[in-house]
Amino acid sequence: MFMEIGSRSARGYEFGRTYVVRPKGKHQATIVWLHGLGDNGSSSSQLLESLPLPNVKWICPTAPSRPVSLLGGFPCTAWFDVGEISEDLHDDIEGLDASAAHIANLLSAEPTDVKVGIGGFSMGAAIALYSTTCYALGRYGNGLPYTINLRATVGLSGWLPGWRSLRSKIESSNEATRRAASIPVILAHGTSDDVVPYRFGETSAHALAMAGFRQVVFKPYEGLGHYTVPKEMNEVVHWLASRLGLDGSR
């Protein structure tokens, strides 16, 4: 079912190669990690392989190559189409749904005793957060059911698509309210980010909290631009280990 949604909604765009970093210890958690605009799963896997989380399997897919409005229609790897990042950004729901379904499909094959999560950088963080709202609502933007039981979300230097209408959607369902309250989310953003301005990270964290996501952590990084640094990744490692109850985290 998921593949059908993905291939149909992606307007024929093919997802690229998926890279997997296997756990060095007992497999306790699987996290799909999503790259930024124009990047690929290979560079994500190299970064994640070095992290001290031996019980985590990392799945690093590559977005389809598609024309991107922000780049004047120039094609590059992108999880969805995006224009200029501003307060009145138009959300490409079809593209968001296609990528969220592709990610869900990757996680659907994981063993039932393994906790699953999603993380990403920049546009990858946006699709991770969108997937998290699909989890809470129990459905994609197109109304089809979202069936993955997400346990943690990481968003670095990104933004939350659909943030304006999220609260009213969540509040209209007791089940959505319960799920929103249950999932831990960590957002981190550099104060000197010149690609996705810092205020979008702050607004996203606030919108999630107002919509009833009670376990949201927002970490500002003074002077950090649009990239990650070891200190930030160390915080993510500690946060994931404690939230997912990984061995050696207590």
Tab-separated table of C-alpha atoms in Angstrom:
chain	number	residue	atom	x	y	z
A	1	MET	CA	0.000	0.000	0.000
A	2	PHE	CA	2.697	2.482	0.975
A	3	MET	CA	4.661	1.956	-2.216
A	4	GLU	CA	1.505	2.612	-4.205
A	5	ILE	CA	0.919	5.901	-2.383
A	6	GLY	CA	4.555	6.841	-2.814
A	7	SER	CA	4.884	6.114	-6.510
A	8	ARG	CA	1.471	7.551	-7.354
A	9	SER	CA	1.850	10.762	-5.335
A	10	ALA	CA	5.450	11.461	-6.287
A	11	ARG	CA	4.322	12.294	-9.844
A	12	GLY	CA	6.574	9.593	-11.210
A	13	TYR	CA	9.725	10.756	-9.364
A	14	GLU	CA	11.942	7.852	-8.356
A	15	PHE	CA	13.464	7.782	-4.885
A	16	GLY	CA	17.228	7.302	-4.960
A	17	ARG	CA	19.450	4.768	-3.262
A	18	THR	CA	18.975	3.877	0.421
A	19	TYR	CA	22.051	3.430	2.629
A	20	VAL	CA	21.883	1.401	5.856
A	21	VAL	CA	24.183	1.610	8.881
A	22	ARG	CA	23.727	-1.639	10.787
A	23	PRO	CA	23.826	-1.697	14.615
A	24	LYS	CA	27.129	-2.780	16.137
A	25	GLY	CA	25.355	-4.125	19.248
A	26	LYS	CA	21.864	-5.449	20.014
A	27	HIS	CA	19.307	-3.948	17.633
A	28	GLN	CA	16.959	-1.866	19.820
A	29	ALA	CA	15.949	1.021	17.579
A	30	THR	CA	15.760	1.975	13.895
A	31	ILE	CA	15.881	5.593	12.798
A	32	VAL	CA	15.339	6.879	9.280
A	33	TRP	CA	17.585	9.914	8.726
A	34	LEU	CA	16.719	12.418	5.993
A	35	HIS	CA	19.246	14.586	4.189
A	36	GLY	CA	18.881	18.223	3.140
A	37	LEU	CA	18.148	19.718	-0.287
A	38	GLY	CA	20.549	18.519	-2.990
A	39	ASP	CA	22.264	15.966	-0.742
A	40	ASN	CA	21.973	12.155	-0.597
A	41	GLY	CA	21.728	9.240	1.836
A	42	SER	CA	25.408	8.369	1.516
A	43	SER	CA	26.664	11.523	3.267
A	44	SER	CA	24.075	11.014	6.053
A	45	SER	CA	25.232	7.437	6.606
A	46	GLN	CA	28.869	8.534	6.942
A	47	LEU	CA	27.947	11.075	9.643
A	48	LEU	CA	25.729	8.617	11.550
A	49	GLU	CA	28.181	5.729	11.402
A	50	SER	CA	30.518	7.697	13.669
A	51	LEU	CA	27.919	8.260	16.426
A	52	PRO	CA	28.232	6.217	19.654
A	53	LEU	CA	24.791	4.559	19.374
A	54	PRO	CA	25.646	0.866	18.870
A	55	ASN	CA	22.026	-0.286	19.332
A	56	VAL	CA	20.624	1.870	16.518
A	57	LYS	CA	20.140	0.875	12.899
A	58	TRP	CA	20.162	3.941	10.647
A	59	ILE	CA	18.293	3.964	7.343
A	60	CYS	CA	19.386	6.795	5.049
A	61	PRO	CA	17.231	7.119	1.925
A	62	THR	CA	17.913	9.473	-0.980
A	63	ALA	CA	15.197	11.867	-2.137
A	64	PRO	CA	13.974	11.906	-5.737
A	65	SER	CA	15.559	14.349	-8.151
A	66	ARG	CA	12.849	16.867	-9.087
A	67	PRO	CA	12.507	20.474	-10.272
A	68	VAL	CA	12.650	22.787	-7.228
A	69	SER	CA	10.835	26.145	-7.249
A	70	LEU	CA	13.370	27.666	-4.841
A	71	LEU	CA	16.057	27.010	-7.484
A	72	GLY	CA	13.971	28.383	-10.367
A	73	GLY	CA	12.889	24.900	-11.428
A	74	PHE	CA	16.411	23.464	-11.481
A	75	PRO	CA	16.253	19.729	-10.638
A	76	CYS	CA	18.003	18.325	-7.575
A	77	THR	CA	17.303	15.825	-4.794
A	78	ALA	CA	14.355	17.112	-2.745
A	79	TRP	CA	11.778	15.435	-0.504
A	80	PHE	CA	9.104	17.824	-1.792
A	81	ASP	CA	8.922	21.027	-3.798
A	82	VAL	CA	9.707	24.184	-1.877
A	83	GLY	CA	9.681	27.874	-2.759
A	84	GLU	CA	11.313	30.678	-0.810
A	85	ILE	CA	11.314	29.828	2.884
A	86	SER	CA	9.036	32.461	4.390
A	87	GLU	CA	6.041	32.828	6.707
A	88	ASP	CA	3.577	32.265	3.860
A	89	LEU	CA	5.396	29.240	2.416
A	90	HIS	CA	3.041	27.086	0.345
A	91	ASP	CA	3.211	23.418	1.363
A	92	ASP	CA	3.544	20.787	-1.364
A	93	ILE	CA	1.195	18.306	0.358
A	94	GLU	CA	1.430	15.788	-2.494
A	95	GLY	CA	5.224	15.745	-2.325
A	96	LEU	CA	5.215	15.681	1.494
A	97	ASP	CA	2.797	12.722	1.515
A	98	ALA	CA	4.833	10.810	-1.075
A	99	SER	CA	8.040	11.150	0.944
A	100	ALA	CA	6.312	10.425	4.275
A	101	ALA	CA	4.851	7.251	2.715
A	102	HIS	CA	8.275	6.204	1.373
A	103	ILE	CA	9.769	6.610	4.872
A	104	ALA	CA	6.855	4.726	6.469
A	105	ASN	CA	7.402	1.918	3.980
A	106	LEU	CA	11.075	1.676	5.011
A	107	LEU	CA	10.069	1.455	8.705
A	108	SER	CA	7.185	-0.973	8.177
A	109	ALA	CA	9.600	-3.900	7.698
A	110	GLU	CA	11.288	-3.421	11.099
A	111	PRO	CA	10.758	-6.059	13.858
A	112	THR	CA	7.881	-5.249	16.236
A	113	ASP	CA	10.156	-5.153	19.316
A	114	VAL	CA	12.358	-2.452	17.752
A	115	LYS	CA	11.488	1.199	18.476
A	116	VAL	CA	11.348	3.391	15.385
A	117	GLY	CA	12.033	7.079	14.887
A	118	ILE	CA	12.747	9.717	12.249
A	119	GLY	CA	15.330	12.471	12.075
A	120	GLY	CA	16.711	14.868	9.538
A	121	PHE	CA	18.513	18.058	8.614
A	122	SER	CA	16.954	21.147	6.981
A	123	MET	CA	14.402	19.918	4.405
A	124	GLY	CA	14.964	16.442	5.907
A	125	ALA	CA	13.941	17.839	9.305
A	126	ALA	CA	10.812	19.310	7.679
A	127	ILE	CA	9.732	15.899	6.334
A	128	ALA	CA	10.592	14.259	9.692
A	129	LEU	CA	8.316	16.766	11.464
A	130	TYR	CA	5.604	16.368	8.835
A	131	SER	CA	5.732	12.572	9.352
A	132	THR	CA	5.377	13.186	13.087
A	133	THR	CA	2.192	15.198	12.548
A	134	CYS	CA	0.890	12.371	10.283
A	135	TYR	CA	1.605	9.932	13.135
A	136	ALA	CA	-0.307	12.086	15.624
A	137	LEU	CA	-3.264	12.575	13.283
A	138	GLY	CA	-3.236	8.925	12.185
A	139	ARG	CA	-3.366	9.955	8.528
A	140	TYR	CA	-1.471	11.613	5.720
A	141	GLY	CA	-2.483	15.000	4.325
A	142	ASN	CA	-4.464	13.145	1.637
A	143	GLY	CA	-6.506	11.315	4.305
A	144	LEU	CA	-4.985	7.839	3.861
A	145	PRO	CA	-4.089	6.084	7.160
A	146	TYR	CA	-0.613	6.488	8.690
A	147	THR	CA	0.198	3.269	10.549
A	148	ILE	CA	3.776	3.592	11.859
A	149	ASN	CA	4.156	3.876	15.641
A	150	LEU	CA	6.831	6.576	15.865
A	151	ARG	CA	8.735	6.829	19.151
A	152	ALA	CA	11.085	9.801	18.628
A	153	THR	CA	11.745	12.649	16.181
A	154	VAL	CA	14.861	14.760	15.619
A	155	GLY	CA	14.761	17.965	13.547
A	156	LEU	CA	17.957	19.943	12.945
A	157	SER	CA	17.883	23.379	11.247
A	158	GLY	CA	14.437	22.748	9.767
A	159	TRP	CA	10.810	23.841	9.897
A	160	LEU	CA	7.338	22.396	10.423
A	161	PRO	CA	5.165	22.217	7.289
A	162	GLY	CA	1.523	23.058	7.959
A	163	TRP	CA	2.249	24.634	11.340
A	164	ARG	CA	-0.615	27.142	11.163
A	165	SER	CA	-3.441	24.575	10.997
A	166	LEU	CA	-1.858	21.864	13.168
A	167	ARG	CA	-3.423	22.833	16.499
A	168	SER	CA	-7.028	22.782	15.220
A	169	LYS	CA	-6.468	19.402	13.522
A	170	ILE	CA	-4.948	17.800	16.629
A	171	GLU	CA	-7.563	19.255	19.008
A	172	SER	CA	-10.421	17.811	16.938
A	173	SER	CA	-9.433	14.247	17.907
A	174	ASN	CA	-8.846	12.703	21.346
A	175	GLU	CA	-6.654	10.021	19.778
A	176	ALA	CA	-4.517	12.627	17.995
A	177	THR	CA	-4.177	14.583	21.259
A	178	ARG	CA	-3.006	11.422	23.041
A	179	ARG	CA	-0.477	10.540	20.342
A	180	ALA	CA	0.861	14.102	20.128
A	181	ALA	CA	1.474	14.099	23.879
A	182	SER	CA	3.250	10.730	23.708
A	183	ILE	CA	6.051	11.377	21.188
A	184	PRO	CA	9.338	13.030	22.203
A	185	VAL	CA	10.653	15.612	19.707
A	186	ILE	CA	13.971	17.467	19.764
A	187	LEU	CA	14.581	20.496	17.556
A	188	ALA	CA	17.919	22.292	17.268
A	189	HIS	CA	18.701	25.433	15.296
A	190	GLY	CA	21.634	27.784	14.838
A	191	THR	CA	20.982	31.444	15.618
A	192	SER	CA	23.048	32.483	12.570
A	193	ASP	CA	21.334	30.171	10.072
A	194	ASP	CA	21.090	32.108	6.782
A	195	VAL	CA	19.252	29.363	4.839
A	196	VAL	CA	16.405	28.403	7.185
A	197	PRO	CA	16.293	31.395	9.567
A	198	TYR	CA	16.371	30.667	13.301
A	199	ARG	CA	12.851	32.015	13.831
A	200	PHE	CA	11.437	29.090	11.801
A	201	GLY	CA	12.926	26.612	14.249
A	202	GLU	CA	11.542	28.599	17.162
A	203	THR	CA	8.092	28.981	15.530
A	204	SER	CA	7.987	25.240	14.757
A	205	ALA	CA	8.781	24.263	18.352
A	206	HIS	CA	6.147	26.698	19.625
A	207	ALA	CA	3.511	25.436	17.144
A	208	LEU	CA	4.144	21.826	18.190
A	209	ALA	CA	3.891	22.706	21.885
A	210	MET	CA	0.676	24.709	21.339
A	211	ALA	CA	-0.809	21.770	19.405
A	212	GLY	CA	-0.266	19.481	22.401
A	213	PHE	CA	3.124	17.904	21.659
A	214	ARG	CA	4.152	17.946	25.321
A	215	GLN	CA	7.625	16.455	24.966
A	216	VAL	CA	9.241	19.035	22.683
A	217	VAL	CA	12.796	20.169	23.412
A	218	PHE	CA	14.160	23.187	21.516
A	219	LYS	CA	17.919	23.778	21.531
A	220	PRO	CA	19.299	27.051	20.175
A	221	TYR	CA	22.972	27.079	19.116
A	222	GLU	CA	24.521	30.528	19.393
A	223	GLY	CA	26.373	31.597	16.239
A	224	LEU	CA	25.745	28.322	14.378
A	225	GLY	CA	24.963	28.589	10.652
A	226	HIS	CA	23.158	26.089	8.414
A	227	TYR	CA	25.192	23.012	9.365
A	228	THR	CA	25.685	20.590	12.239
A	229	VAL	CA	28.507	20.551	14.799
A	230	PRO	CA	29.780	17.729	17.061
A	231	LYS	CA	28.314	19.356	20.210
A	232	GLU	CA	24.855	19.320	18.625
A	233	MET	CA	25.176	15.689	17.484
A	234	ASN	CA	26.366	14.691	20.987
A	235	GLU	CA	23.209	16.206	22.475
A	236	VAL	CA	21.105	14.289	19.942
A	237	VAL	CA	22.916	11.055	20.866
A	238	HIS	CA	22.246	11.518	24.599
A	239	TRP	CA	18.634	12.548	23.975
A	240	LEU	CA	17.930	9.524	21.745
A	241	ALA	CA	19.601	7.111	24.156
A	242	SER	CA	17.499	8.316	27.097
A	243	ARG	CA	14.195	8.715	25.212
A	244	LEU	CA	14.457	5.332	23.513
A	245	GLY	CA	15.841	3.602	26.622
A	246	LEU	CA	18.903	2.285	24.786
A	247	ASP	CA	21.464	0.116	26.588
A	248	GLY	CA	24.106	2.110	28.402
A	249	SER	CA	21.945	5.252	28.605
A	250	ARG	CA	21.037	4.919	32.269
